[in-house]
CSV table of C-alpha atoms in Angstrom, one decimal:
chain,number,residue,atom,x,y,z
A,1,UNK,CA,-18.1,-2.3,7.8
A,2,UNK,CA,-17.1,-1.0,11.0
A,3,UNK,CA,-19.7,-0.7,14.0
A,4,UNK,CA,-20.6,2.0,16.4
A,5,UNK,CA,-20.2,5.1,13.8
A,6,UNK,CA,-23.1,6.3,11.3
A,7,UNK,CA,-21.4,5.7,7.9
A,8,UNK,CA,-21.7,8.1,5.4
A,9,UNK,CA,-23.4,7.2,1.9
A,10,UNK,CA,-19.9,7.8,0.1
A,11,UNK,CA,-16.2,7.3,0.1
A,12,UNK,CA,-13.4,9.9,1.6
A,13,UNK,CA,-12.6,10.9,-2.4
A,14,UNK,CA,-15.8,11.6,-3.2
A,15,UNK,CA,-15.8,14.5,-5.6
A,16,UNK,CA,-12.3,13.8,-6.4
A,17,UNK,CA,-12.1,13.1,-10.1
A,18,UNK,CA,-9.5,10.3,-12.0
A,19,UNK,CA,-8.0,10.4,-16.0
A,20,UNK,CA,-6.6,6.7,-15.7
A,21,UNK,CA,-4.5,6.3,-18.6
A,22,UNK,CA,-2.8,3.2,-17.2
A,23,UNK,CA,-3.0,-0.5,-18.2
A,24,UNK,CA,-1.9,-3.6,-16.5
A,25,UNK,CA,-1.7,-3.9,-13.1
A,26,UNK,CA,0.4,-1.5,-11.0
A,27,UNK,CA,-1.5,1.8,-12.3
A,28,UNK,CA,-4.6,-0.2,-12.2
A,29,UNK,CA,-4.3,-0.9,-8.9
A,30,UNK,CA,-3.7,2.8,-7.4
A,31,UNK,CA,-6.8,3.7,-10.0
A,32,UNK,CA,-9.1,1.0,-8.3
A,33,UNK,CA,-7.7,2.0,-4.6
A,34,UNK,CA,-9.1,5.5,-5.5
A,35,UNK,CA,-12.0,4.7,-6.9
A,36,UNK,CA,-13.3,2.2,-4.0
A,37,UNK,CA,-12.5,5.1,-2.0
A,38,UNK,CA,-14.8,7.3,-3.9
A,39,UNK,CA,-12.9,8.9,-6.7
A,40,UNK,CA,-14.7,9.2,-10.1
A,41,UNK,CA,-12.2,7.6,-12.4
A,42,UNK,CA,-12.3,7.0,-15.7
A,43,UNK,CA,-10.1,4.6,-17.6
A,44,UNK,CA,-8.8,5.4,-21.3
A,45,UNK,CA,-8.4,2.2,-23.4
A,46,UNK,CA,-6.8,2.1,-27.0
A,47,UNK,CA,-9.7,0.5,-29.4
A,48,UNK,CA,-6.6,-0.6,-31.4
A,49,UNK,CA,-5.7,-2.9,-29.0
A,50,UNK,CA,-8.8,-4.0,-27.6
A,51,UNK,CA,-8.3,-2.2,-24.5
A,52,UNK,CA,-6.4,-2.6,-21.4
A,53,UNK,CA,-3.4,-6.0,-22.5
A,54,UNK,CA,-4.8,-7.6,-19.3
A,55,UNK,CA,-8.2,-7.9,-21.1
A,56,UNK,CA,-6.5,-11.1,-23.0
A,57,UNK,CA,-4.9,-12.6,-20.3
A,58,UNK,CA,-7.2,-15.4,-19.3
A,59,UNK,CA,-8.4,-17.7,-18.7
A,60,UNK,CA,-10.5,-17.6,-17.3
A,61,UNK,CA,-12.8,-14.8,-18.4
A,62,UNK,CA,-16.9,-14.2,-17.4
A,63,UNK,CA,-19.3,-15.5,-20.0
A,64,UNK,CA,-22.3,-14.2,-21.2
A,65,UNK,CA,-25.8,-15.7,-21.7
A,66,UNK,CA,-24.8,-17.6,-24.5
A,67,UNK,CA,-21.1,-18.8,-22.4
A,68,UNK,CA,-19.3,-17.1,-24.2
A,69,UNK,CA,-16.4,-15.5,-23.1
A,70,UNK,CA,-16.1,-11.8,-22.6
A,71,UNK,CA,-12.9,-9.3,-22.9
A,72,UNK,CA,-13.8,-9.6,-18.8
A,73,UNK,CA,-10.7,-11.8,-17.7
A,74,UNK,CA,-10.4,-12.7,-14.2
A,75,UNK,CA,-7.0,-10.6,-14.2
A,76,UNK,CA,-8.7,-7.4,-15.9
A,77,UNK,CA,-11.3,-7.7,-13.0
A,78,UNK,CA,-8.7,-8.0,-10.2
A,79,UNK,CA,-7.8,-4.3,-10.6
A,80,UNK,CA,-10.7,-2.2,-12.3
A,81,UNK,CA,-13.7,-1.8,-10.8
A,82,UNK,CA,-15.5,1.9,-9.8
A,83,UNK,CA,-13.9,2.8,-13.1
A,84,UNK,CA,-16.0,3.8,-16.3
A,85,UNK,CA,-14.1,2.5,-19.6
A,86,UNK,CA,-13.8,4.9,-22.4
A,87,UNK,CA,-12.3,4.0,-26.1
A,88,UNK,CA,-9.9,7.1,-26.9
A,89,UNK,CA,-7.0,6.5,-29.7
A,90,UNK,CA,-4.6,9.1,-28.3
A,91,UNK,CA,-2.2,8.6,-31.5
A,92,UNK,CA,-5.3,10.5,-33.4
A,93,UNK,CA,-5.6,14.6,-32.8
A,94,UNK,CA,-8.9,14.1,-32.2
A,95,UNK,CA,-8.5,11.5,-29.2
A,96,UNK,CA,-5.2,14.3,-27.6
A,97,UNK,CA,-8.2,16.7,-28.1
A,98,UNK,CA,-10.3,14.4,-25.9
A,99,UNK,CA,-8.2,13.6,-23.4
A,100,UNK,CA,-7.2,17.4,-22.8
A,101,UNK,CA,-10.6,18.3,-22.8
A,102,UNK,CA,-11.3,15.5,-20.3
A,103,UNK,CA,-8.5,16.7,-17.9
A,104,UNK,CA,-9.5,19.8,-17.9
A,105,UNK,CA,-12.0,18.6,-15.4
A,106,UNK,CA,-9.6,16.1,-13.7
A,107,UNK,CA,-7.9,16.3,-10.4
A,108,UNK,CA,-5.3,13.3,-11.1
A,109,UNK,CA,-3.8,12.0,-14.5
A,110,UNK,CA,-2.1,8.9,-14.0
A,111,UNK,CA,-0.3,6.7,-16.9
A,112,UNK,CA,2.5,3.9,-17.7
A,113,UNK,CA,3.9,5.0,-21.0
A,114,UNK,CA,7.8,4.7,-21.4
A,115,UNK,CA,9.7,7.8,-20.6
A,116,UNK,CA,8.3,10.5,-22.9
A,117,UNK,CA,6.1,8.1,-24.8
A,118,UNK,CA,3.0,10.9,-24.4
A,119,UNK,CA,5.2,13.7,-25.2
A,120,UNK,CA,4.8,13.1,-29.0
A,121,UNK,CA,0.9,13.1,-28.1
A,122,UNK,CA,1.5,16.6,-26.2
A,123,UNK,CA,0.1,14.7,-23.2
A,124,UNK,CA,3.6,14.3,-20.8
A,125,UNK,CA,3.5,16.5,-18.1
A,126,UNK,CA,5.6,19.2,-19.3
A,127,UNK,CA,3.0,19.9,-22.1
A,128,UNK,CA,0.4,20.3,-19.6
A,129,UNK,CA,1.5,21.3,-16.4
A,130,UNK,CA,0.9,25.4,-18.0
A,131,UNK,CA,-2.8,25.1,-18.9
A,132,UNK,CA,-3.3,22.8,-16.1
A,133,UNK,CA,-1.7,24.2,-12.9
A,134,UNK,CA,-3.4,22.2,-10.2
A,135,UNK,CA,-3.6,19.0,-12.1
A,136,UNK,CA,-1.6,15.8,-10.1
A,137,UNK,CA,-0.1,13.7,-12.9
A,138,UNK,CA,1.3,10.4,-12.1
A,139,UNK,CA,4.0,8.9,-14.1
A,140,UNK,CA,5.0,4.8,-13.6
A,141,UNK,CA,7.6,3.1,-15.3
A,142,UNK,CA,9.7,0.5,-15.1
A,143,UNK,CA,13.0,2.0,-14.1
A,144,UNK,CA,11.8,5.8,-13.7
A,145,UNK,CA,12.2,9.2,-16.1
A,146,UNK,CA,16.2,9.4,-15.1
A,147,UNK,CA,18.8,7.2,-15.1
A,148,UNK,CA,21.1,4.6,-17.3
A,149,UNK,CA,17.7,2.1,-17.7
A,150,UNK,CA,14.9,4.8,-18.1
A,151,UNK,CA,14.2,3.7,-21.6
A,152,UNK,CA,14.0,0.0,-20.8
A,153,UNK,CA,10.7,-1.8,-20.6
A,154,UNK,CA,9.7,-2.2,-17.3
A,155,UNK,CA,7.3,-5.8,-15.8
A,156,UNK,CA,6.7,-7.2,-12.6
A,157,UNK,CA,9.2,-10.0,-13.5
A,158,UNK,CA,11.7,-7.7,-14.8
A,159,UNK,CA,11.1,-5.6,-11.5
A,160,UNK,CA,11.5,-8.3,-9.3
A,161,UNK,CA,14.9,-9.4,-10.7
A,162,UNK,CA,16.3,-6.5,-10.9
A,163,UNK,CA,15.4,-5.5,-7.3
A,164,UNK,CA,16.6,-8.2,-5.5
A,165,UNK,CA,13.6,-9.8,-3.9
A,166,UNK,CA,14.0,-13.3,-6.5
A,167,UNK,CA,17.8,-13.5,-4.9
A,168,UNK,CA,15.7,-13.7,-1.7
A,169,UNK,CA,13.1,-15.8,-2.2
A,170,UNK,CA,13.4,-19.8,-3.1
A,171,UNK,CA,14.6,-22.7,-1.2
A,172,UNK,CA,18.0,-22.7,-0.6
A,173,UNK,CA,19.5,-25.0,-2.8
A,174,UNK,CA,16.9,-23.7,-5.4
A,175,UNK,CA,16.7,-21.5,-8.4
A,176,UNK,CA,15.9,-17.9,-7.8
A,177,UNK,CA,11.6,-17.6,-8.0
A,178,UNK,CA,9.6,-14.8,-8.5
A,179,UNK,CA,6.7,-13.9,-5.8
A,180,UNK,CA,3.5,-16.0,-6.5
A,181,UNK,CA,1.6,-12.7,-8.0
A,182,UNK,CA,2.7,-9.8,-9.6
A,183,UNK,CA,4.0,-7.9,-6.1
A,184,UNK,CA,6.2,-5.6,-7.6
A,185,UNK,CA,3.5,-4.0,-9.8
A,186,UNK,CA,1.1,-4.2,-6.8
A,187,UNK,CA,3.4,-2.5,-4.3
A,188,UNK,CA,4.1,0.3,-7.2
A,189,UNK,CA,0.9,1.0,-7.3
A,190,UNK,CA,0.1,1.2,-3.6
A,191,UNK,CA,3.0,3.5,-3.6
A,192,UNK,CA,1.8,5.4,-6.6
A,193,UNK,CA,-1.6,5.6,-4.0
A,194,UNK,CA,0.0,7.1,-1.3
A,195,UNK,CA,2.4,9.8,-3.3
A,196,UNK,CA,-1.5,11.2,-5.4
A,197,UNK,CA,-3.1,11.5,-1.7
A,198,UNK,CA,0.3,13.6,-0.5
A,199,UNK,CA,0.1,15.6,-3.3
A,200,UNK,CA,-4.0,16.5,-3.0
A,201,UNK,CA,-3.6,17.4,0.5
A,202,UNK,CA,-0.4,19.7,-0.9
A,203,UNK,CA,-3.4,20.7,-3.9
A,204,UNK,CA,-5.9,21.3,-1.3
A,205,UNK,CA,-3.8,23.8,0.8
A,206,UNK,CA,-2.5,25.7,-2.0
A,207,UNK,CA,-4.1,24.6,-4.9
A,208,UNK,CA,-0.8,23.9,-6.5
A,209,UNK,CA,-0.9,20.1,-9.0
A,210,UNK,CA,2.5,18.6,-9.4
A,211,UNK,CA,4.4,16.0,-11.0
A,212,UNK,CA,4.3,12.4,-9.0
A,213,UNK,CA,7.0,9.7,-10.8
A,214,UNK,CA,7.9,6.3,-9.5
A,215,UNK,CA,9.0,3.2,-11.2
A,216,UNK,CA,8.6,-0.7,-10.6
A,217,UNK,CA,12.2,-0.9,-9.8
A,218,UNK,CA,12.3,2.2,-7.2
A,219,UNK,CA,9.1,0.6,-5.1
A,220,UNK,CA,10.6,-3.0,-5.3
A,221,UNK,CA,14.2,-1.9,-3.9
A,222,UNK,CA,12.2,0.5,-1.4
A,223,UNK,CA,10.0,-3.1,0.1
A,224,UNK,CA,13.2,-4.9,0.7
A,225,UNK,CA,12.6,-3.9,4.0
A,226,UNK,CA,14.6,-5.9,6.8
A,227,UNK,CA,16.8,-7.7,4.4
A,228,UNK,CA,17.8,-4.8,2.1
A,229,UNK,CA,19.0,-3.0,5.7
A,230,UNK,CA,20.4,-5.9,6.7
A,231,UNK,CA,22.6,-6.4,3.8
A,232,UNK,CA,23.3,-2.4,4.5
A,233,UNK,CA,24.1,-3.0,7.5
A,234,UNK,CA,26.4,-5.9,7.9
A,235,UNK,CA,27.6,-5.8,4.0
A,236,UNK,CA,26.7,-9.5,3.8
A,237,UNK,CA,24.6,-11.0,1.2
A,238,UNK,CA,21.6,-12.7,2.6
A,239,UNK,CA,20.8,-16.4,1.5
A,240,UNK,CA,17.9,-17.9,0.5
A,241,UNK,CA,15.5,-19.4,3.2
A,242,UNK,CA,12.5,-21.0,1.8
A,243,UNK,CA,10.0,-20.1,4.5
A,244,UNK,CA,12.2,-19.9,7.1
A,245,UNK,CA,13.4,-16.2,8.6
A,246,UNK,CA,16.9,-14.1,8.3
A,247,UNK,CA,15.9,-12.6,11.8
A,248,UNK,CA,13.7,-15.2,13.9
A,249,UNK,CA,13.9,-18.8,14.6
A,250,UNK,CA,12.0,-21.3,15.0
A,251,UNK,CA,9.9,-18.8,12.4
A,252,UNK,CA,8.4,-20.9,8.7
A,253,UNK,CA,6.5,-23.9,7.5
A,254,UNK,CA,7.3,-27.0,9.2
A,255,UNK,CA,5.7,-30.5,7.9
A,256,UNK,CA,2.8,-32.0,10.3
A,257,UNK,CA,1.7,-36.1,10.1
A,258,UNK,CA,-1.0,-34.5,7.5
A,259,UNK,CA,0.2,-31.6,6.2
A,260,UNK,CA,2.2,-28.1,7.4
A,261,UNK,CA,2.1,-25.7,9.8
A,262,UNK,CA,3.5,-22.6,10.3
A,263,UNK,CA,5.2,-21.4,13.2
A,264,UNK,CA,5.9,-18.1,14.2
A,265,UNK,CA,7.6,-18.0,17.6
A,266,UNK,CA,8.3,-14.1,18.2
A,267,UNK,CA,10.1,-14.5,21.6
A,268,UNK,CA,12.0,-16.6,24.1
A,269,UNK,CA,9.1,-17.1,26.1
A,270,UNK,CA,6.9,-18.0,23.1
A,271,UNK,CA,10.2,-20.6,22.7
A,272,UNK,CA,10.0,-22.2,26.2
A,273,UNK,CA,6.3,-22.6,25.5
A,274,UNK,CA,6.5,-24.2,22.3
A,275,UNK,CA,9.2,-26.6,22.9
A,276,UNK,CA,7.7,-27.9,25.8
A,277,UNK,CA,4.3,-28.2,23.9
A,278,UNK,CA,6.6,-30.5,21.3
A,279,UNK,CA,8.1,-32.2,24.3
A,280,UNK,CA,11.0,-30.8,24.1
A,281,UNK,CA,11.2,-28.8,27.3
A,282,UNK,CA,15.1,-29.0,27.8
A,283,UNK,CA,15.7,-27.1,24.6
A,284,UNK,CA,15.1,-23.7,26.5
A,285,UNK,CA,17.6,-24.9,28.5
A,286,UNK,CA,20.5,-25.2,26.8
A,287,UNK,CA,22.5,-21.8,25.4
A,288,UNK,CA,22.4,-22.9,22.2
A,289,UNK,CA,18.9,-22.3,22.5
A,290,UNK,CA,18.0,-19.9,24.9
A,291,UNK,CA,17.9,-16.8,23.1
A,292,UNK,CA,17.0,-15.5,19.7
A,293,UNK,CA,20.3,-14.9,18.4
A,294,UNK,CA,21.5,-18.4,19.8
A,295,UNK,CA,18.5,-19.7,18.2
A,296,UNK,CA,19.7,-18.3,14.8
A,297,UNK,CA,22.8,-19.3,15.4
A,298,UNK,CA,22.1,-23.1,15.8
A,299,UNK,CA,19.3,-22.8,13.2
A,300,UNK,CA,20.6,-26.3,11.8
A,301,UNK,CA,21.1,-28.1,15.3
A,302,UNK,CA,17.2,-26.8,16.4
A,303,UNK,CA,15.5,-28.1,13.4
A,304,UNK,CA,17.5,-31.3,14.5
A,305,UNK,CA,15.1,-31.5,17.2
A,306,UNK,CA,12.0,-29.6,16.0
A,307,UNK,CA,11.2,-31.0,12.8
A,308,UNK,CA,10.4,-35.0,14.1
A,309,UNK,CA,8.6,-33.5,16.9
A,310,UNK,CA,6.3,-31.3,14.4
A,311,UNK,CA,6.1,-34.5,12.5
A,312,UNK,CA,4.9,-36.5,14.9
A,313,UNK,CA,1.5,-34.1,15.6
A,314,UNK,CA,-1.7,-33.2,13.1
A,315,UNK,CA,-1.5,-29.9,12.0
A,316,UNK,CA,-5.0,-29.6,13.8
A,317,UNK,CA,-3.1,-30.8,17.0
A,318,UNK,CA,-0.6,-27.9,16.9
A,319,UNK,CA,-2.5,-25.5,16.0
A,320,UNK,CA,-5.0,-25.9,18.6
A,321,UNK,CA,-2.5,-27.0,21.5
A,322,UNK,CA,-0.6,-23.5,20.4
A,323,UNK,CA,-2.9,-21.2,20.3
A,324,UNK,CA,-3.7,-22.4,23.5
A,325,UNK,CA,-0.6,-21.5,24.9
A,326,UNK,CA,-0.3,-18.1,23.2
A,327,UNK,CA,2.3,-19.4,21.1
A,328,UNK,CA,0.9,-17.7,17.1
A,329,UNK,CA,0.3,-21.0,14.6
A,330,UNK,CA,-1.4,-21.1,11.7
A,331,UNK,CA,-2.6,-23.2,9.0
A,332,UNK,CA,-1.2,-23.1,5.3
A,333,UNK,CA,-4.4,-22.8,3.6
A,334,UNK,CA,-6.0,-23.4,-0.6
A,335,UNK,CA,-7.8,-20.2,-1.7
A,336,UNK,CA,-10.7,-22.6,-1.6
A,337,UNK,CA,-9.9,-22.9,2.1
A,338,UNK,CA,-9.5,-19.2,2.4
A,339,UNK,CA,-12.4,-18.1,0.2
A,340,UNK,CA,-15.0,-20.4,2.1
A,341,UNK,CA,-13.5,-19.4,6.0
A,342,UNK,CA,-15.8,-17.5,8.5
A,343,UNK,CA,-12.6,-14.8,8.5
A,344,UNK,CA,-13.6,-14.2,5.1
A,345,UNK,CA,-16.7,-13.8,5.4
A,346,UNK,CA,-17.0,-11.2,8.4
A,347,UNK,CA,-14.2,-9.5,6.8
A,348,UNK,CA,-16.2,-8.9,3.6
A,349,UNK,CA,-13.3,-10.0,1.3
A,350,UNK,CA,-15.1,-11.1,-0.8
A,351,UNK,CA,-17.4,-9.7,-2.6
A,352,UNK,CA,-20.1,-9.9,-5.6
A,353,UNK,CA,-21.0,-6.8,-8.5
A,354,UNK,CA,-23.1,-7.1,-11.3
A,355,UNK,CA,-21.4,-6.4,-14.1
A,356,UNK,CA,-22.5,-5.6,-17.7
A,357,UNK,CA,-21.7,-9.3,-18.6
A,358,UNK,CA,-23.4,-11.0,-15.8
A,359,UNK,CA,-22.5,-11.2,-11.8
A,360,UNK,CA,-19.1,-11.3,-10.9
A,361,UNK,CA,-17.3,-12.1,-7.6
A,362,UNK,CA,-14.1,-9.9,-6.5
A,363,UNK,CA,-11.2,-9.7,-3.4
A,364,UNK,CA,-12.7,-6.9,-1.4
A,365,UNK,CA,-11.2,-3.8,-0.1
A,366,UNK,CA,-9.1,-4.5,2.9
A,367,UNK,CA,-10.1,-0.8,4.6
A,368,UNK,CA,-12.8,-0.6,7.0
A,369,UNK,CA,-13.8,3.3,8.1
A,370,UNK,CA,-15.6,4.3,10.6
A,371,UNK,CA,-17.3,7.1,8.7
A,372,UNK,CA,-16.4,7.0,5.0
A,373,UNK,CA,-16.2,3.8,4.4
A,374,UNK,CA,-15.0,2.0,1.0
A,375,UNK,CA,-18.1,2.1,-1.9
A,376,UNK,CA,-18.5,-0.8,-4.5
A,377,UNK,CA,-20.4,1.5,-6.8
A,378,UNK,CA,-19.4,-0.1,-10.7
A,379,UNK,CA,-17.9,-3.4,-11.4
A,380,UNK,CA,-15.4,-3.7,-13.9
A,381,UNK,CA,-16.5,-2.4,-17.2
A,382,UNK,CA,-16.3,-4.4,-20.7
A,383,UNK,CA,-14.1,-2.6,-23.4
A,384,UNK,CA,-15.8,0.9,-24.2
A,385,UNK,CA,-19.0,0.9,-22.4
A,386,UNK,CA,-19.4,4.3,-21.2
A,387,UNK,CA,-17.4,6.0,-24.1
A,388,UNK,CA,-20.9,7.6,-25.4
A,389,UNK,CA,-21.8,8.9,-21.6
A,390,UNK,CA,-18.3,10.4,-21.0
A,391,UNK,CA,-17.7,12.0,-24.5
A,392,UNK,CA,-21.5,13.3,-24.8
A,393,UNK,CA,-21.9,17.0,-24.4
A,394,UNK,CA,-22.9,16.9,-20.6
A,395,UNK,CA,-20.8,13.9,-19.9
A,396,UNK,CA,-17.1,14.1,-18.6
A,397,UNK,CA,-17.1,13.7,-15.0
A,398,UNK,CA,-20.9,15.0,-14.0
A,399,UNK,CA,-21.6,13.5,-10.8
A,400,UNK,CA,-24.2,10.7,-10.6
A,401,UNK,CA,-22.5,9.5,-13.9
């Protein structure tokens, strides 16, 4: 937590209240970002199914006394915590009665379904928007409610094909590859984050709800960043780079006598620096070298030169020696490596919740407040648990539920 303010004993959204009907990962993960900030959310899971799909995707899962394994799978946990799981079956009238009762009391409404999949349900926006005028639903899919694609499935994979990041990413001479974890649903969902908050401030000042849609494909095309604008730009198609950098050189993973290193030389001075820490102090020197774009230009001829001399030092040895000289280095670390660092720990990213199956430990929240901070106030629930608290008679979303 941050030091010098007096933190308050809840989040920003406190008060705010959350009808999660999203499963997976990128509506997940806007649901969990509102919750640790304070927003009372509670997820709908389908009892035919088990619950949320993610539930099954292990290993590994927690065990219980017995070590047995729970419907808590690692993945499940990564995105649902301060959330309190409720089994509706919306296909039934009885669980549309449910959720429309639940709303009622709901801020936000956010869901996944294909394109009009909750309309037959009387759930889709349109069906509500009348009764409910200052309620914020949120609508991901894969490709969005318009266009040729808006009935196609939609997954991270799918996403990041589509959008261009896998023609990006990969060695050179490789295959196309897919970011190590599921980006394109993460980023969706961080995007889905930001468009709820925009629309309760709107909700606040005029106490107008509204319709928030986004798909997978929009938010992955959108975090092209650089390269998509670059290929705008210059109508060129980028190549792939491994590690290295469209824009900066010498900028990626080089190999060390033990291992790698990464080097991240920002500027010519950082250059002159770091070549003469390799021994290589003429390099500066010459104009194919001298500047950035020369730099880039030459990429081939410089690594000529760089990569023995990065060879011929521990990785320890350059990153000390660098960081010295203000020149940014940095290890390539294991999650063992990163899990177990001082960084880590001080950070507070990582963290441990006891859940209904036994303790569990979870990435933390990378926000730090001065006044409201972030509040770890439910670990992730197993299928169902607080379906009798939330449907009960005075249950919904009562505060101090």
């Amino acid at each position: 937590m941050m030091v010098g303010s007096e933190l308050l004993p809840h989040g920003a959204l406190k008060g705010v209240k959350v009808l999660d009907l999203s499963r997976i990962l990128a509506g997940p993960t806007c649901t969990q970002l509102l919750g640790d900030l304070g927003a009372d959310v509670i997820k709908v899971e389908n009892p035919k199914t088990g619950g949320d799909d993610t539930r099954q995707w292990g290993p590994p899962y927690v065990t219980d006394a017995d070590g047995n394994d729970t419907d808590l799978s690692a993945y499940y946990m990564c995105a649902n915590r301060n959330k309190r799981s409720v089994s509706i079956d919306i296909a039934t009238p009885e669980g549309q009665a449910q959720i429309r009762a639940l709303a009622q009391d709901a801020d936000i409404l956010i869901e996944n379904f294909k394109p009009g999949g909750l309309a037959k349900y009387g759930l889709d926006y349109d069906s509500l928007k009348s009764e409910l005028p200052g309620l914020i639903y949120c609508s991901i899919s894969g490709y969005g409610q318009t266009g040729p694609n808006a009935a196609k499935p939609g997954y991270d994979l799918m996403a990041q094909g589509y959008g261009g990041i896998m023609s990006l990413t990969g060695e050179p001479d490789g295959a196309p590859m897919k970011v190590g974890v599921g980006i394109a649903d993460v980023m969706c969902g961080m995007y889905a984050c930001i468009g709820i908050l925009a629309a309760l401030r709107h909700k606040e000042q005029s106490g107008e709800g509204q319709w928030v849609e986004l798909a997978l494909v929009d938010s992955q095309i959108a975090w092209l960043i650089n390269e998509g604008v670059n290929y705008l730009t210059s109508g060129q198609l980028p190549t792939r780079r491994g590690n290295g950098h469209p824009n900066i050189k010498p900028y990626g993973t080089y190999e060390t006598a033990d291992g790698h290193v990464i080097l991240a030389v920002g500027n010519d001075s950082q250059f002159e620096r770091c070549a003469t820490f390799f021994g290589l102090a003429d390099l500066p020197k010459d104009p194919l070298f001298a500047t950035n774009p020369a730099r880039l230009k030459h990429r081939e001829a410089l690594d000529e030169a760089l990569i023995p001399a990065v060879k011929s030092k521990t990785t320890a040895e350059i990153i000390q020696g660098l960081e010295a000289l203000k020149v940014p280095a940095g290890p390539v670390q294991t999650l063992d490596q990163v899990f177990t660092s001082d960084q880590v720990a001080a950070r507070e990213m990582q963290i441990s919740m006891e859940s209904a199956a036994g303790d569990v430990d979870l990435i933390g929240n990378p926000l730090k407040f001065s006044r409201t901070p972030v509040t770890y106030r439910k670990a992730p629930p197993v299928f169902g648990e607080d379906t009798d608290d939330v449907l009960s008679p005075d249950g919904g979303f009562l505060a101090g539920k």
